[in-house]
Amino acid sequence: MTAMQSLRPEDIIAPDLDWWRGAVIYQIYPRSFQDSNADGIGDLAGIIARLEHVAGLGVDAIWISPFFRSPMLDFGYDVSDYCDVDPMFGTLADFDALIARAHELGIKVLIDLVISHSSNQHVWFQESQLSRSNAKSDWYVWADAKPDGSPPNNWLSIFGGPAWEWSGDRMQYYLHNFLKEQPDLNLHNADVQDALLDVARFWLERGVDGFRLDTINFYFHDKLLRDNPALPPEARNATIAPEVNPYNWQDHLYDKNQPENLAFLQRLRALMNAYPGTTAVGEVGDAQRGMEIQAQYTAGGDKVHMCYSFEFLSGTTPDAAKVAEVLTAYEATIGDGWACWAFSNHDVVRHATRWGLDDGAVRLFAALLLSLRGSVCIYQGEELGLTEADVAYADLQDPYGIRFWPKFKGRDGCRTPMPWTTDNHNGGFSQARPWLPVAVEHLPRAVGAQTGQADSMLDFYRRMIGYRQALAALIKGDLSDISAIDGVLRFQRSHEGQVLFCAFNMTDTAQRVAMPAGEWRQDRGAPFALAEQEGGVLTLLPYHAVFAAAENTQNAT
Ligand code: BGC
């Protein structure tokens, strides 16, 4: 077609506005991805320099953990200016360049909005704390002391101690669910909501493709400030620091999960709908009713698009029965909502270590993750099979870890720098001493060492992501026939006539697996050797998976 001819409607390929359903999202923790200016801390220019690695994985999007202005007490999850880049990470112009480069490479960009709380250095809080009568006096959650001077109720901070901090200026307490330097914004106040929606609009206008919404179920608190009831010991099933943190001894009925959130999420969605093709994934942290809340927040297509699941972030290695139980419960609960799964992130021990997996088992779990119904997050370094780094007490940075050391070592061990090359001791991450040491055991797993090595972990991740991306049944298909027999998880994924039988041997011994009734053909496109087959019975090697297509459907290969 020449430039003079005008495009006909049928020549224009409509963008897939639903691209996020089933998408693979790569999480970048910017401090530890790539340093470009030799200060030992990763930055936006560093991310740009490494985007080809991300594109090479075949993922759809990146989620970048916070890079906004911040005193960095919670490493960026304490924001002092929502509409600027912290100088340690670069400038707004760097961010624009990052979006442009990512889009050139076909990668969408999600940013991490932390709007449940701000930093105490934010001008909103600085003003709010001055008096009980200033224009922002109600922008945070202030409450009088009890007559005996103690905090207004029994709410606790996740990072230790009471959730209330005294302010001598106001002669009142303010609420903080995390550090005392992270005061909780009062979303019951419509002006606060408007200001936060303006923040979202600012970034949407700059071209982001959406948001990861930090602690989405903490946006509202009970206006009556009622005490949380105690949780019986047998019901304490939190994911992070379950034994050592008394936060997990309460049933969080009143400090989060409040019904007012739904209307706010609808306001946010209405705003996002004006930017077609954008998406939001909400992080729901709740040990007791996480699944129900995720279903509620993603139901009806008028709140958030997806919610981030904590089901596979706990310490107990999930066996086939456990995975089947979780998936069955999800299917029964999620309705028309949408889940986003992860095994690792910047808050938990890397799953290779947390679940004690060898490389074979890591591959099997990657295949499982990338076969789930929902979207998928992969945390930087996961594609290299990185294990948790052992960070010495003297090198600790995470306030959560410092507070609960040594029973809980915090989150530094999963945040050490990405190893890119094997030829220098900082793994190519930085010319300077990194903010957290590079783990020496990570160096042989550097990107450079694995690239071009057929059958490396990196190669496996690339092939498995590619396999998912080629099959609509894996991206968007229904999930059915879930079962666990002899340590083998089985389910089917199907989409518009394409039916795929998936079986995962989650044990360290070979297992025999009977295929479902009907004609099935093992799919050569999957990154596992074909299983031995006798009639309808397969022998699955330890930690191997099989993907078989129903004959006479439209499956690949
Ligand atoms: C983030 C954490 C952060 C916390 C407070 C989360 O769940 O993922 O890294 O410390 O929210 O913002």
Coordinates of C-alpha atoms and ligand atoms in Angstrom, one line a residue:
M1 CA 0.0 0.0 0.0
T2 CA 1.4 3.4 -0.9
A3 CA 1.4 6.3 1.5
M4 CA -1.2 8.0 -0.6
Q5 CA -3.8 5.3 -0.2
S6 CA -5.9 5.7 2.9
L7 CA -6.3 2.8 5.4
R8 CA -9.5 0.9 5.2
P9 CA -11.0 -0.1 8.5
E10 CA -10.2 -3.8 7.8
D11 CA -6.5 -2.9 7.4
I12 CA -6.3 -1.7 10.9
I13 CA -5.5 -4.4 13.4
A14 CA -7.3 -3.4 16.6
P15 CA -5.1 -3.5 19.7
D16 CA -6.0 -6.2 22.1
L17 CA -7.5 -4.2 25.0
D18 CA -7.7 -7.4 27.0
W19 CA -3.9 -8.1 26.6
W20 CA -3.6 -8.3 30.4
R21 CA -5.8 -11.4 30.7
G22 CA -3.2 -14.2 30.9
A23 CA -0.3 -11.8 30.4
V24 CA 3.2 -12.6 31.7
I25 CA 4.5 -9.7 33.7
Y26 CA 8.2 -9.3 34.7
Q27 CA 8.7 -7.5 38.0
I28 CA 11.7 -5.2 38.2
Y29 CA 13.0 -4.0 41.5
P30 CA 14.8 -0.9 40.3
R31 CA 17.4 -0.6 43.1
S32 CA 18.8 -4.0 42.2
F33 CA 18.3 -4.3 38.4
Q34 CA 21.1 -2.3 36.8
D35 CA 23.1 0.7 38.0
S36 CA 24.1 3.0 35.2
N37 CA 25.8 5.8 37.1
A38 CA 28.1 3.9 39.5
D39 CA 26.4 4.8 42.8
G40 CA 25.7 1.2 43.7
I41 CA 22.0 1.6 43.2
G42 CA 20.0 0.6 40.1
D43 CA 18.2 3.3 38.1
L44 CA 15.9 3.9 35.2
A45 CA 18.7 4.3 32.6
G46 CA 19.9 0.9 33.8
I47 CA 16.5 -0.6 33.2
I48 CA 16.5 0.8 29.7
A49 CA 19.9 -0.7 29.0
R50 CA 18.6 -4.1 30.0
L51 CA 15.2 -4.1 28.4
E52 CA 16.4 -6.3 25.6
H53 CA 16.9 -9.1 28.1
V54 CA 13.3 -8.6 29.2
A55 CA 12.1 -8.5 25.6
G56 CA 14.1 -11.7 25.0
L57 CA 12.0 -13.5 27.6
G58 CA 8.9 -12.9 25.6
V59 CA 6.9 -11.3 28.4
D60 CA 4.1 -8.9 27.8
A61 CA 4.8 -6.3 30.4
I62 CA 7.0 -5.1 33.2
W63 CA 6.0 -3.9 36.6
I64 CA 8.5 -1.5 38.1
S65 CA 8.6 -1.3 41.9
P66 CA 8.5 2.4 43.1
F67 CA 11.0 4.9 41.7
F68 CA 9.2 8.0 43.0
R69 CA 10.8 10.6 45.3
S70 CA 11.2 9.0 48.7
P71 CA 13.3 9.1 51.8
M72 CA 13.7 5.3 51.1
L73 CA 13.0 4.1 54.6
D74 CA 10.9 1.4 53.0
F75 CA 13.0 1.6 49.8
G76 CA 10.5 3.6 47.8
Y77 CA 7.3 2.3 49.3
D78 CA 7.3 5.5 51.3
V79 CA 6.6 8.2 48.7
S80 CA 7.2 11.9 49.3
D81 CA 6.3 13.1 45.8
Y82 CA 4.0 10.9 43.7
C83 CA 4.7 12.9 40.5
D84 CA 8.4 12.9 40.3
V85 CA 11.3 10.4 39.9
D86 CA 13.7 10.2 42.8
P87 CA 17.1 11.6 41.7
M88 CA 18.8 8.3 42.7
F89 CA 16.7 6.7 39.9
G90 CA 16.9 9.5 37.3
T91 CA 14.4 12.0 36.0
L92 CA 11.0 12.2 34.4
A93 CA 12.8 12.4 31.1
D94 CA 14.5 9.1 31.8
F95 CA 11.1 7.6 32.6
D96 CA 9.7 8.9 29.3
A97 CA 12.6 7.3 27.5
L98 CA 12.0 4.1 29.4
I99 CA 8.3 4.0 28.2
A100 CA 9.3 4.8 24.7
R101 CA 12.0 2.1 24.5
A102 CA 9.7 -0.5 26.2
H103 CA 6.9 0.2 23.8
E104 CA 9.3 0.0 20.9
L105 CA 10.2 -3.5 22.1
G106 CA 6.5 -4.4 22.5
I107 CA 6.6 -4.3 26.3
K108 CA 3.9 -2.6 28.3
V109 CA 4.8 -0.7 31.5
L110 CA 3.0 -1.0 34.8
I111 CA 4.1 1.2 37.7
D112 CA 3.7 0.6 41.4
L113 CA 1.2 3.1 43.0
V114 CA 1.6 3.2 46.7
I115 CA -1.4 5.2 47.7
S116 CA -2.6 3.6 50.9
H117 CA 0.1 5.6 52.7
S118 CA 2.6 8.2 51.9
S119 CA 6.0 9.1 53.4
N120 CA 5.8 11.3 56.5
Q121 CA 8.0 13.7 54.4
H122 CA 5.2 14.2 51.9
V123 CA 3.9 17.8 52.0
W124 CA 0.4 16.5 52.6
F125 CA 1.5 14.9 55.9
Q126 CA 3.7 17.8 56.8
E127 CA 0.7 20.1 56.6
S128 CA -1.7 17.6 58.1
Q129 CA 0.3 17.2 61.3
L130 CA 0.6 20.9 62.0
S131 CA -2.9 21.3 63.6
R132 CA -6.4 19.9 63.8
S133 CA -7.8 22.7 61.7
N134 CA -5.6 23.1 58.6
A135 CA -6.8 22.3 55.1
K136 CA -5.2 18.8 55.1
S137 CA -5.9 18.0 58.8
D138 CA -8.2 15.2 57.8
W139 CA -6.0 13.8 55.0
Y140 CA -4.4 11.1 57.3
V141 CA -6.0 9.0 60.0
W142 CA -5.8 11.0 63.3
A143 CA -7.4 9.9 66.6
D144 CA -7.3 11.0 70.2
A145 CA -5.6 8.9 72.8
K146 CA -7.7 6.9 75.2
P147 CA -8.1 8.6 78.6
D148 CA -5.1 6.6 79.9
G149 CA -3.0 8.0 77.1
S150 CA -2.7 4.8 75.2
P151 CA -3.5 4.4 71.5
P152 CA -7.1 4.6 70.2
N153 CA -7.4 0.8 69.6
N154 CA -5.4 -2.4 69.4
W155 CA -4.4 -2.2 65.7
L156 CA -0.8 -3.3 65.0
S157 CA 1.7 -2.4 62.4
I158 CA 2.9 -5.1 60.1
F159 CA 6.5 -3.9 60.6
G160 CA 6.2 -4.3 64.4
G161 CA 4.5 -2.6 67.4
P162 CA 1.3 -0.6 67.5
A163 CA -0.1 0.9 64.3
W164 CA -0.4 4.3 66.1
E165 CA 2.3 7.0 66.5
W166 CA 2.0 10.0 68.8
S167 CA 2.3 13.5 67.4
G168 CA 3.1 16.2 69.9
D169 CA 2.0 18.9 67.4
R170 CA -1.5 17.6 67.1
M171 CA -1.6 15.9 70.5
Q172 CA -3.1 13.0 68.7
Y173 CA -2.1 9.6 67.3
Y174 CA -1.9 8.9 63.6
L175 CA -2.3 5.5 61.9
H176 CA 0.4 3.6 60.1
N177 CA 0.1 0.0 58.9
F178 CA 3.8 -0.2 58.1
L179 CA 6.6 2.0 59.4
K180 CA 5.7 5.0 61.5
E181 CA 7.3 7.1 58.6
Q182 CA 4.4 5.7 56.4
P183 CA 1.3 7.4 57.7
D184 CA -1.9 6.1 56.4
L185 CA -3.9 8.3 54.0
N186 CA -7.5 8.8 54.9
L187 CA -9.4 7.7 51.8
H188 CA -12.7 8.4 53.6
N189 CA -12.0 12.0 52.6
A190 CA -13.1 12.7 49.1
D191 CA -10.4 15.3 48.6
V192 CA -7.8 12.7 49.3
Q193 CA -9.4 10.4 46.7
D194 CA -9.4 13.2 44.2
A195 CA -5.7 13.9 44.8
L196 CA -4.8 10.2 44.4
L197 CA -6.8 9.9 41.2
D198 CA -4.9 13.0 39.9
V199 CA -1.7 11.0 40.6
A200 CA -3.0 8.1 38.6
R201 CA -4.0 10.5 35.8
F202 CA -0.6 12.1 35.8
W203 CA 1.1 8.7 35.0
L204 CA -1.6 7.6 32.5
E205 CA -1.1 10.8 30.6
R206 CA 2.7 10.0 30.5
G207 CA 1.8 6.8 28.8
V208 CA 2.0 4.0 31.4
D209 CA -0.1 0.9 30.6
G210 CA -1.3 0.6 34.1
F211 CA -0.6 0.0 37.8
R212 CA 0.4 -2.5 40.4
L213 CA -1.6 -1.2 43.3
D214 CA 0.3 -1.6 46.6
T215 CA -1.8 -2.9 49.6
I216 CA -5.1 -2.3 47.8
N217 CA -7.1 -3.7 50.6
F218 CA -5.6 -1.3 53.1
Y219 CA -7.1 1.8 51.5
F220 CA -9.9 2.2 54.1
H221 CA -10.1 1.7 57.8
D222 CA -13.2 1.3 60.0
K223 CA -14.4 4.8 60.8
L224 CA -15.4 3.7 64.3
L225 CA -11.9 2.4 65.0
R226 CA -13.2 -0.8 66.5
D227 CA -10.6 -3.3 68.0
N228 CA -9.7 -6.3 65.8
P229 CA -10.6 -9.6 67.5
A230 CA -7.9 -12.1 68.4
L231 CA -7.3 -14.9 65.9
P232 CA -7.0 -18.4 67.5
P233 CA -3.5 -19.9 67.0
E234 CA -4.8 -22.6 64.7
A235 CA -6.2 -19.9 62.4
R236 CA -2.9 -18.0 62.0
N237 CA -1.9 -18.7 58.5
A238 CA -0.1 -15.6 57.3
T239 CA 2.4 -15.8 54.4
I240 CA 5.2 -13.6 55.7
A241 CA 6.8 -14.0 59.2
P242 CA 3.9 -16.1 60.4
E243 CA 5.3 -17.2 63.7
V244 CA 7.2 -14.1 64.8
N245 CA 4.9 -11.2 64.0
P246 CA 2.0 -10.6 66.4
Y247 CA 0.2 -8.8 63.6
N248 CA -0.7 -12.3 62.5
W249 CA -2.5 -13.0 65.8
Q250 CA -5.4 -10.6 64.9
D251 CA -8.4 -11.1 62.7
H252 CA -8.1 -7.9 60.6
L253 CA -11.8 -7.1 60.5
Y254 CA -11.4 -3.3 61.0
D255 CA -8.0 -2.0 60.0
K256 CA -8.4 -3.1 56.3
N257 CA -10.9 -4.7 53.9
Q258 CA -13.6 -2.1 54.4
P259 CA -16.6 -2.0 52.1
E260 CA -16.1 1.7 51.1
N261 CA -13.1 0.6 49.0
L262 CA -15.4 -0.8 46.3
A263 CA -16.7 2.6 45.4
F264 CA -13.2 4.1 45.3
L265 CA -12.0 1.3 43.0
Q266 CA -14.9 2.0 40.7
R267 CA -13.8 5.7 40.6
L268 CA -10.3 4.5 39.7
R269 CA -11.6 2.1 37.0
A270 CA -13.7 4.9 35.5
L271 CA -10.6 7.0 35.2
M272 CA -8.6 4.1 33.7
N273 CA -11.4 3.4 31.2
A274 CA -10.6 6.7 29.6
Y275 CA -7.2 5.2 28.7
P276 CA -8.1 2.1 26.8
G277 CA -5.8 -0.9 27.1
T278 CA -4.6 0.0 30.6
T279 CA -4.8 -2.4 33.5
A280 CA -4.5 -2.6 37.2
V281 CA -3.4 -5.4 39.5
G282 CA -4.2 -5.0 43.1
E283 CA -2.0 -6.5 45.8
V284 CA -4.4 -8.1 48.4
G285 CA -2.6 -9.0 51.6
D286 CA -5.0 -10.9 53.8
A287 CA -4.3 -14.3 55.3
Q288 CA -7.9 -15.1 56.2
R289 CA -10.0 -13.9 53.3
G290 CA -7.6 -13.0 50.5
M291 CA -9.4 -15.1 47.9
E292 CA -12.8 -13.6 48.6
I293 CA -11.5 -10.1 48.5
Q294 CA -9.7 -10.7 45.2
A295 CA -13.0 -12.0 43.7
Q296 CA -14.8 -9.0 45.1
Y297 CA -12.4 -6.4 43.8
T298 CA -12.2 -7.9 40.3
A299 CA -15.9 -8.8 39.8
G300 CA -18.1 -7.1 37.4
G301 CA -15.4 -5.4 35.2
D302 CA -15.9 -2.1 37.0
K303 CA -13.2 -2.2 39.7
V304 CA -9.6 -3.5 39.3
H305 CA -8.8 -5.8 36.4
M306 CA -6.8 -8.3 38.4
C307 CA -5.7 -9.1 42.0
Y308 CA -2.4 -10.4 43.0
S309 CA -2.5 -13.7 44.8
F310 CA -0.6 -14.6 48.0
E311 CA -1.6 -18.3 47.8
F312 CA 1.8 -19.5 46.5
L313 CA 4.0 -17.1 48.4
S314 CA 4.0 -19.1 51.7
G315 CA 6.8 -21.2 53.1
T316 CA 5.2 -24.6 52.7
T317 CA 6.2 -26.3 49.5
P318 CA 3.0 -26.8 47.6
D319 CA 2.5 -30.5 46.6
A320 CA 0.1 -31.6 43.9
A321 CA -2.8 -31.9 46.4
K322 CA -2.2 -28.4 47.7
V323 CA -2.1 -26.8 44.2
A324 CA -5.2 -28.7 43.3
E325 CA -6.9 -27.5 46.4
V326 CA -6.0 -23.8 45.8
L327 CA -7.0 -23.9 42.1
T328 CA -10.3 -25.6 42.9
A329 CA -11.1 -23.0 45.5
Y330 CA -10.1 -20.3 43.1
E331 CA -12.3 -21.6 40.4
A332 CA -15.2 -21.7 42.8
T333 CA -14.6 -18.2 44.1
I334 CA -13.2 -15.9 41.5
G335 CA -16.3 -15.8 39.3
D336 CA -15.8 -13.3 36.4
G337 CA -12.8 -11.9 38.3
W338 CA -9.1 -12.4 37.4
A339 CA -6.1 -13.6 39.4
C340 CA -2.5 -12.8 38.9
W341 CA -0.1 -15.4 40.3
A342 CA 3.5 -15.3 41.5
F343 CA 5.8 -17.6 43.3
S344 CA 8.4 -15.0 44.2
N345 CA 8.6 -11.2 44.6
H346 CA 10.6 -8.5 46.5
D347 CA 8.8 -9.3 49.8
V348 CA 9.4 -13.1 50.1
V349 CA 12.2 -15.6 50.2
R350 CA 12.9 -16.6 46.6
H351 CA 10.9 -19.8 46.0
A352 CA 13.9 -21.9 44.9
T353 CA 15.1 -21.6 48.5
R354 CA 11.7 -21.2 50.3
W355 CA 10.5 -24.5 48.8
G356 CA 13.9 -26.2 48.8
L357 CA 13.8 -26.9 45.0
D358 CA 16.6 -28.2 42.9
D359 CA 16.9 -26.9 39.3
G360 CA 14.7 -29.7 38.0
A361 CA 11.9 -28.8 40.4
V362 CA 12.3 -25.1 39.7
R363 CA 11.7 -25.8 36.0
L364 CA 8.6 -27.9 36.8
F365 CA 7.2 -25.1 39.0
A366 CA 7.9 -22.5 36.3
A367 CA 6.0 -24.7 33.8
L368 CA 3.1 -24.9 36.4
L369 CA 3.1 -21.1 37.0
L370 CA 3.0 -20.5 33.3
S371 CA 0.1 -22.9 32.8
L372 CA -2.2 -21.4 35.3
R373 CA -5.4 -19.6 34.5
G374 CA -4.8 -16.0 35.3
S375 CA -1.9 -13.6 34.7
V376 CA 1.6 -14.4 35.9
C377 CA 4.3 -12.3 37.5
I378 CA 7.9 -13.4 37.3
Y379 CA 10.3 -11.7 39.6
Q380 CA 13.7 -10.5 38.3
G381 CA 16.3 -13.3 38.6
E382 CA 13.6 -16.0 38.8
E383 CA 14.4 -16.7 35.2
L384 CA 18.0 -17.5 36.2
G385 CA 16.9 -19.9 39.0
L386 CA 18.3 -17.6 41.7
T387 CA 18.2 -18.7 45.3
E388 CA 17.8 -16.5 48.3
A389 CA 21.0 -14.7 49.2
D390 CA 22.2 -14.9 52.8
V391 CA 22.7 -11.3 53.8
A392 CA 24.8 -10.7 56.9
Y393 CA 23.3 -8.7 59.7
A394 CA 25.8 -5.9 59.1
D395 CA 24.6 -5.6 55.5
L396 CA 20.9 -5.6 56.3
Q397 CA 18.9 -2.8 54.9
D398 CA 15.2 -3.8 55.3
P399 CA 13.7 -2.3 58.5
Y400 CA 11.3 -5.2 58.7
G401 CA 14.2 -7.7 58.8
I402 CA 16.2 -5.6 61.2
R403 CA 13.2 -5.4 63.6
F404 CA 12.5 -9.2 63.7
W405 CA 16.1 -10.5 63.3
P406 CA 17.2 -13.3 63.6
K407 CA 13.9 -15.3 63.6
F408 CA 12.8 -13.4 60.5
K409 CA 15.6 -12.2 58.3
G410 CA 13.5 -9.7 56.3
R411 CA 13.4 -9.1 52.6
D412 CA 17.0 -8.3 51.7
G413 CA 17.9 -11.8 50.6
C414 CA 15.5 -11.6 47.6
R415 CA 16.6 -8.0 46.7
T416 CA 20.3 -8.5 46.0
P417 CA 21.5 -7.2 42.6
M418 CA 20.8 -9.0 39.3
P419 CA 23.9 -10.9 38.1
W420 CA 24.5 -10.0 34.5
T421 CA 28.0 -11.2 33.8
T422 CA 30.5 -13.5 35.5
D423 CA 33.6 -11.4 34.9
N424 CA 33.5 -9.0 37.8
H425 CA 32.5 -9.4 41.4
N426 CA 29.5 -7.1 41.1
G427 CA 28.1 -9.3 38.3
G428 CA 28.0 -6.4 35.9
F429 CA 25.4 -4.7 38.1
S430 CA 27.5 -1.7 39.2
Q431 CA 30.9 -0.3 39.0
A432 CA 30.6 0.7 42.6
R433 CA 29.9 -1.2 45.8
P434 CA 26.2 -2.2 45.5
W435 CA 23.7 -1.2 48.2
L436 CA 23.3 -4.9 48.9
P437 CA 26.1 -7.3 48.2
V438 CA 25.9 -9.5 45.0
A439 CA 25.6 -13.1 46.1
V440 CA 28.7 -15.0 44.9
E441 CA 26.6 -18.1 44.3
H442 CA 24.5 -16.1 41.9
L443 CA 27.5 -15.3 39.6
P444 CA 27.6 -18.7 37.7
R445 CA 23.9 -18.1 37.0
A446 CA 24.5 -14.7 35.5
V447 CA 22.5 -13.8 32.3
G448 CA 25.7 -13.8 30.3
A449 CA 26.6 -17.3 31.5
Q450 CA 23.2 -18.7 30.6
T451 CA 22.6 -17.0 27.4
G452 CA 23.1 -19.2 24.4
Q453 CA 23.3 -22.3 26.6
A454 CA 20.6 -24.7 25.4
D455 CA 18.9 -26.1 28.4
S456 CA 20.0 -23.5 30.8
M457 CA 17.4 -22.2 33.2
L458 CA 17.1 -19.0 31.3
D459 CA 16.6 -20.9 28.1
F460 CA 13.9 -23.0 29.8
Y461 CA 12.0 -19.9 31.0
R462 CA 12.2 -18.4 27.5
R463 CA 10.9 -21.6 25.9
M464 CA 8.1 -22.1 28.5
I465 CA 7.0 -18.4 28.2
G466 CA 7.1 -18.9 24.4
Y467 CA 5.0 -22.0 24.7
R468 CA 2.4 -20.2 26.8
Q469 CA 2.3 -17.3 24.4
A470 CA 1.7 -19.6 21.5
L471 CA -1.4 -21.3 23.0
A472 CA -4.6 -19.4 23.5
A473 CA -5.7 -22.2 25.8
L474 CA -2.9 -21.4 28.2
I475 CA -3.3 -17.6 28.0
K476 CA -7.0 -17.3 28.2
G477 CA -8.5 -20.7 28.4
D478 CA -10.8 -22.2 31.0
L479 CA -9.5 -24.5 33.7
S480 CA -11.2 -27.7 34.4
D481 CA -10.7 -31.4 35.5
I482 CA -8.3 -30.4 38.3
S483 CA -7.0 -33.4 40.3
A484 CA -4.0 -34.6 42.2
I485 CA -3.1 -38.3 42.0
D486 CA 0.1 -39.9 43.3
G487 CA 1.8 -36.5 43.5
V488 CA 0.8 -35.6 39.9
L489 CA -1.2 -32.5 39.4
R490 CA -3.5 -32.6 36.4
F491 CA -5.9 -30.2 34.8
Q492 CA -7.2 -29.2 31.4
R493 CA -7.1 -25.8 29.7
S494 CA -9.5 -25.1 26.9
H495 CA -10.3 -22.2 24.6
E496 CA -12.5 -22.1 21.5
G497 CA -12.1 -25.7 20.8
Q498 CA -8.4 -25.9 21.7
V499 CA -8.1 -28.4 24.6
L500 CA -4.8 -29.1 26.4
F501 CA -4.3 -31.8 29.1
C502 CA -1.5 -30.7 31.5
A503 CA 0.1 -33.0 34.1
F504 CA 2.9 -32.1 36.4
N505 CA 4.9 -34.7 38.3
M506 CA 5.6 -32.8 41.5
T507 CA 7.6 -35.7 43.0
D508 CA 11.1 -36.9 42.8
T509 CA 10.2 -40.3 41.4
A510 CA 8.7 -41.4 38.1
Q511 CA 4.9 -41.6 38.1
R512 CA 2.5 -43.2 35.8
V513 CA -0.3 -41.0 34.5
A514 CA -3.4 -42.2 32.8
M515 CA -4.5 -39.6 30.1
P516 CA -8.2 -38.7 30.1
A517 CA -10.6 -40.6 27.9
G518 CA -10.3 -39.8 24.2
E519 CA -7.5 -39.2 21.8
W520 CA -4.5 -37.1 23.0
R521 CA -1.3 -36.2 21.4
Q522 CA 1.7 -35.1 23.4
D523 CA 2.7 -31.6 22.3
R524 CA 6.3 -31.4 21.0
G525 CA 6.2 -27.7 21.4
A526 CA 6.4 -27.9 25.2
P527 CA 9.9 -27.6 26.7
F528 CA 10.0 -31.2 28.2
A529 CA 11.1 -34.4 26.7
L530 CA 8.1 -36.4 25.6
A531 CA 7.0 -38.9 28.2
E532 CA 7.1 -42.6 27.4
Q533 CA 3.6 -43.7 26.4
E534 CA 1.9 -47.1 26.4
G535 CA -1.7 -46.7 25.2
G536 CA -3.2 -44.0 27.3
V537 CA -0.7 -44.3 30.1
L538 CA 2.3 -42.0 30.4
T539 CA 5.4 -42.4 32.5
L540 CA 6.3 -39.0 33.8
L541 CA 9.9 -38.6 34.9
P542 CA 10.5 -36.8 38.3
Y543 CA 9.6 -33.1 38.1
H544 CA 8.5 -33.4 34.5
A545 CA 5.4 -32.1 32.9
V546 CA 3.4 -33.2 29.9
F547 CA 1.1 -31.2 27.7
A548 CA -1.1 -33.2 25.4
A549 CA -3.6 -31.8 22.9
A550 CA -7.0 -33.3 22.3
E551 CA -6.9 -34.7 18.8
N552 CA -9.1 -33.0 16.2
T553 CA -8.9 -29.7 18.1
Q554 CA -6.8 -26.7 16.9
N555 CA -3.8 -27.2 19.1
A556 CA -0.2 -26.3 18.1
T557 CA 2.2 -28.9 16.8
Ligands
BGC1 C1 5.1 -3.9 49.3 C2 6.1 -3.9 50.3 C3 6.0 -2.7 51.2 C4 4.6 -2.6 51.7 C5 4.3 -1.2 52.2 C6 3.8 -4.1 50.2 O1 3.1 -5.1 50.2 O2 5.1 -5.0 48.4 O3 7.4 -4.0 49.8 O4 6.9 -2.7 52.2 O5 3.6 -2.8 50.8 O6 4.1 -0.3 51.2

